[in-house]
PDB file of C-alpha atoms in Angstrom:
ATOM      1  CA  MET A 199       0.000   0.000   0.000  1.00 41.00           C
ATOM      2  CA  ASP A 200       1.251   3.483  -0.802  1.00 44.00           C
ATOM      3  CA  LEU A 201       0.491   6.857   0.669  1.00 44.00           C
ATOM      4  CA  ASP A 202      -1.882   9.066  -1.256  1.00 47.00           C
ATOM      5  CA  ASP A 203      -0.494  12.611  -1.014  1.00 50.00           C
ATOM      6  CA  ASP A 204      -3.871  14.329  -1.421  1.00 53.00           C
ATOM      7  CA  LYS A 205      -5.851  12.299   1.093  1.00 61.00           C
ATOM      8  CA  GLY A 206      -4.851  10.967   4.462  1.00 62.00           C
ATOM      9  CA  THR A 207      -4.156   7.297   4.526  1.00 65.00           C
ATOM     10  CA  ALA A 208      -2.425   4.894   6.806  1.00 62.00           C
ATOM     11  CA  THR A 209       0.082   2.650   5.196  1.00 57.00           C
ATOM     12  CA  ALA A 210       1.127  -0.746   6.470  1.00 49.00           C
ATOM     13  CA  ARG A 211       4.697  -1.333   5.476  1.00 52.00           C
ATOM     14  CA  ALA A 212       5.756  -4.884   6.083  1.00 52.00           C
ATOM     15  CA  LEU A 213       9.263  -4.808   7.458  1.00 51.00           C
ATOM     16  CA  GLU A 214      11.104  -7.843   8.757  1.00 53.00           C
ATOM     17  CA  THR A 215       9.797  -6.928  12.217  1.00 64.00           C
ATOM     18  CA  PRO A 216       7.924  -4.964  13.254  1.00 72.00           C
ATOM     19  CA  VAL A 217       5.115  -4.037  10.882  1.00 82.00           C
ATOM     20  CA  THR A 218       5.028  -0.241  10.925  1.00 89.00           C
ATOM     21  CA  LEU A 219       1.860   1.776  10.365  1.00 92.00           C
ATOM     22  CA  ALA A 220       2.163   5.344   9.092  1.00 92.00           C
ATOM     23  CA  VAL A 221      -0.672   7.840   9.461  1.00 93.00           C
ATOM     24  CA  GLU A 222       0.083  10.807   7.234  1.00 91.00           C
ATOM     25  CA  GLY A 223      -2.220  13.526   6.017  1.00 92.00           C
ATOM     26  CA  GLU A 224      -5.903  13.761   6.821  1.00 94.00           C
ATOM     27  CA  ILE A 225      -7.395  10.975   8.934  1.00 95.00           C
ATOM     28  CA  CYS A 226     -10.410   9.512   7.116  1.00 94.00           C
ATOM     29  CA  ASP A 227     -12.326   6.245   6.682  1.00 94.00           C
ATOM     30  CA  ALA A 228      -9.602   4.916   4.349  1.00 93.00           C
ATOM     31  CA  THR A 229      -7.110   5.461   7.180  1.00 94.00           C
ATOM     32  CA  LEU A 230      -9.191   3.235   9.458  1.00 95.00           C
ATOM     33  CA  THR A 231      -9.321   0.509   6.811  1.00 94.00           C
ATOM     34  CA  ASP A 232      -5.570   0.631   6.252  1.00 93.00           C
ATOM     35  CA  VAL A 233      -4.823   0.537   9.988  1.00 94.00           C
ATOM     36  CA  ARG A 234      -7.137  -2.473  10.353  1.00 95.00           C
ATOM     37  CA  ASP A 235      -5.301  -4.206   7.472  1.00 92.00           C
ATOM     38  CA  GLY A 236      -1.924  -3.366   9.011  1.00 91.00           C
ATOM     39  CA  LEU A 237      -2.974  -4.799  12.351  1.00 93.00           C
ATOM     40  CA  GLN A 238      -3.922  -8.025  10.605  1.00 93.00           C
ATOM     41  CA  GLN A 239      -0.414  -8.140   9.120  1.00 90.00           C
ATOM     42  CA  ALA A 240       0.996  -7.718  12.623  1.00 91.00           C
ATOM     43  CA  ARG A 241      -1.226 -10.545  13.889  1.00 92.00           C
ATOM     44  CA  ASP A 242      -0.158 -12.803  11.030  1.00 91.00           C
ATOM     45  CA  ALA A 243       3.504 -12.045  11.808  1.00 89.00           C
ATOM     46  CA  LYS A 244       2.798 -12.745  15.504  1.00 91.00           C
ATOM     47  CA  GLN A 245       4.601  -9.587  16.491  1.00 90.00           C
ATOM     48  CA  THR A 246       4.203  -8.087  19.927  1.00 92.00           C
ATOM     49  CA  ARG A 247       5.374  -4.534  19.180  1.00 92.00           C
ATOM     50  CA  LEU A 248       3.669  -2.258  16.687  1.00 92.00           C
ATOM     51  CA  VAL A 249       5.024   1.147  15.682  1.00 93.00           C
ATOM     52  CA  LEU A 250       2.506   3.824  14.644  1.00 94.00           C
ATOM     53  CA  GLU A 251       4.207   6.767  12.921  1.00 94.00           C
ATOM     54  CA  ILE A 252       2.056   9.915  12.895  1.00 96.00           C
ATOM     55  CA  ALA A 253       2.460  13.005  10.717  1.00 95.00           C
ATOM     56  CA  SER A 254      -1.051  14.403  10.487  1.00 95.00           C
ATOM     57  CA  ASP A 255      -3.021  17.600  10.982  1.00 94.00           C
ATOM     58  CA  GLY A 256      -6.025  15.532  12.108  1.00 94.00           C
ATOM     59  CA  GLY A 257      -9.249  14.731  10.326  1.00 95.00           C
ATOM     60  CA  SER A 258     -12.384  12.730  10.989  1.00 95.00           C
ATOM     61  CA  VAL A 259     -13.168  12.211  14.674  1.00 95.00           C
ATOM     62  CA  TYR A 260     -15.239   9.127  13.795  1.00 96.00           C
ATOM     63  CA  ALA A 261     -12.363   7.523  11.877  1.00 96.00           C
ATOM     64  CA  CYS A 262     -10.020   8.401  14.742  1.00 97.00           C
ATOM     65  CA  LEU A 263     -12.305   6.737  17.293  1.00 97.00           C
ATOM     66  CA  GLY A 264     -12.534   3.653  15.064  1.00 97.00           C
ATOM     67  CA  ILE A 265      -8.726   3.492  14.861  1.00 97.00           C
ATOM     68  CA  ILE A 266      -8.509   3.781  18.639  1.00 97.00           C
ATOM     69  CA  ASP A 267     -10.994   0.908  19.007  1.00 97.00           C
ATOM     70  CA  VAL A 268      -8.999  -1.446  16.746  1.00 97.00           C
ATOM     71  CA  LEU A 269      -5.685  -0.459  18.377  1.00 97.00           C
ATOM     72  CA  ARG A 270      -7.078  -1.058  21.873  1.00 97.00           C
ATOM     73  CA  ALA A 271      -8.536  -4.402  20.785  1.00 96.00           C
ATOM     74  CA  TRP A 272      -5.090  -5.439  19.483  1.00 96.00           C
ATOM     75  CA  LEU A 273      -3.455  -4.333  22.750  1.00 96.00           C
ATOM     76  CA  GLU A 274      -5.978  -6.327  24.802  1.00 96.00           C
ATOM     77  CA  GLU A 275      -5.437  -9.533  22.791  1.00 95.00           C
ATOM     78  CA  ASP A 276      -2.145 -10.234  24.559  1.00 94.00           C
ATOM     79  CA  ALA A 277      -0.496  -8.670  27.615  1.00 95.00           C
ATOM     80  CA  ALA A 278       2.807  -8.711  25.695  1.00 95.00           C
ATOM     81  CA  HIS A 279       1.477  -6.376  22.972  1.00 95.00           C
ATOM     82  CA  GLU A 280       3.059  -2.928  22.930  1.00 95.00           C
ATOM     83  CA  LEU A 281       2.082   0.053  20.794  1.00 95.00           C
ATOM     84  CA  VAL A 282       4.788   2.645  20.176  1.00 95.00           C
ATOM     85  CA  THR A 283       3.457   5.925  18.793  1.00 96.00           C
ATOM     86  CA  PHE A 284       5.983   8.198  17.110  1.00 95.00           C
ATOM     87  CA  ALA A 285       4.891  11.660  15.978  1.00 96.00           C
ATOM     88  CA  THR A 286       6.643  14.320  13.960  1.00 95.00           C
ATOM     89  CA  HIS A 287       3.449  16.353  14.153  1.00 94.00           C
ATOM     90  CA  ALA A 288       0.047  15.329  15.467  1.00 95.00           C
ATOM     91  CA  PHE A 289      -2.779  17.839  15.648  1.00 96.00           C
ATOM     92  CA  SER A 290      -6.453  17.450  16.494  1.00 96.00           C
ATOM     93  CA  ALA A 291      -7.568  13.828  15.980  1.00 95.00           C
ATOM     94  CA  ALA A 292      -3.961  12.753  15.332  1.00 96.00           C
ATOM     95  CA  CYS A 293      -2.992  14.010  18.802  1.00 96.00           C
ATOM     96  CA  VAL A 294      -5.644  11.734  20.293  1.00 96.00           C
ATOM     97  CA  LEU A 295      -4.128   8.776  18.381  1.00 96.00           C
ATOM     98  CA  PHE A 296      -0.702   9.691  19.708  1.00 96.00           C
ATOM     99  CA  GLY A 297      -1.992   9.321  23.266  1.00 96.00           C
ATOM    100  CA  VAL A 298      -3.043   5.693  22.717  1.00 96.00           C
ATOM    101  CA  GLY A 299       0.549   4.445  22.598  1.00 94.00           C
ATOM    102  CA  THR A 300       1.963   2.468  25.507  1.00 93.00           C
ATOM    103  CA  THR A 301       5.236   4.210  24.620  1.00 94.00           C
ATOM    104  CA  ARG A 302       5.122   7.673  23.024  1.00 95.00           C
ATOM    105  CA  VAL A 303       7.930   9.475  21.197  1.00 94.00           C
ATOM    106  CA  ALA A 304       7.678  12.967  19.712  1.00 93.00           C
ATOM    107  CA  SER A 305      10.248  14.680  17.570  1.00 90.00           C
TER     108      SER A 305
END
């Protein structure tokens, strides 16, 4: 999956380990779908740490709440699961996503 420069999307990039999700641009329903797909990749890889990179000015509150729901569900599946949120900039709804991380890094 690639980033669409005009619309906000989340991209699941399969690395050796871990799968990294990137939320860039406007958060929308497509972002939720891509995050859900990326989490499935992480499940399939049986990884315990997920990195969520955020560079977003915000977007849809409803999509943001949906993303939070799927991230929390993944965290609750296994006590060993860890979500690292890394933000270069996170405004509005993206700031709320940043707060979901068990470990948070801002630069």
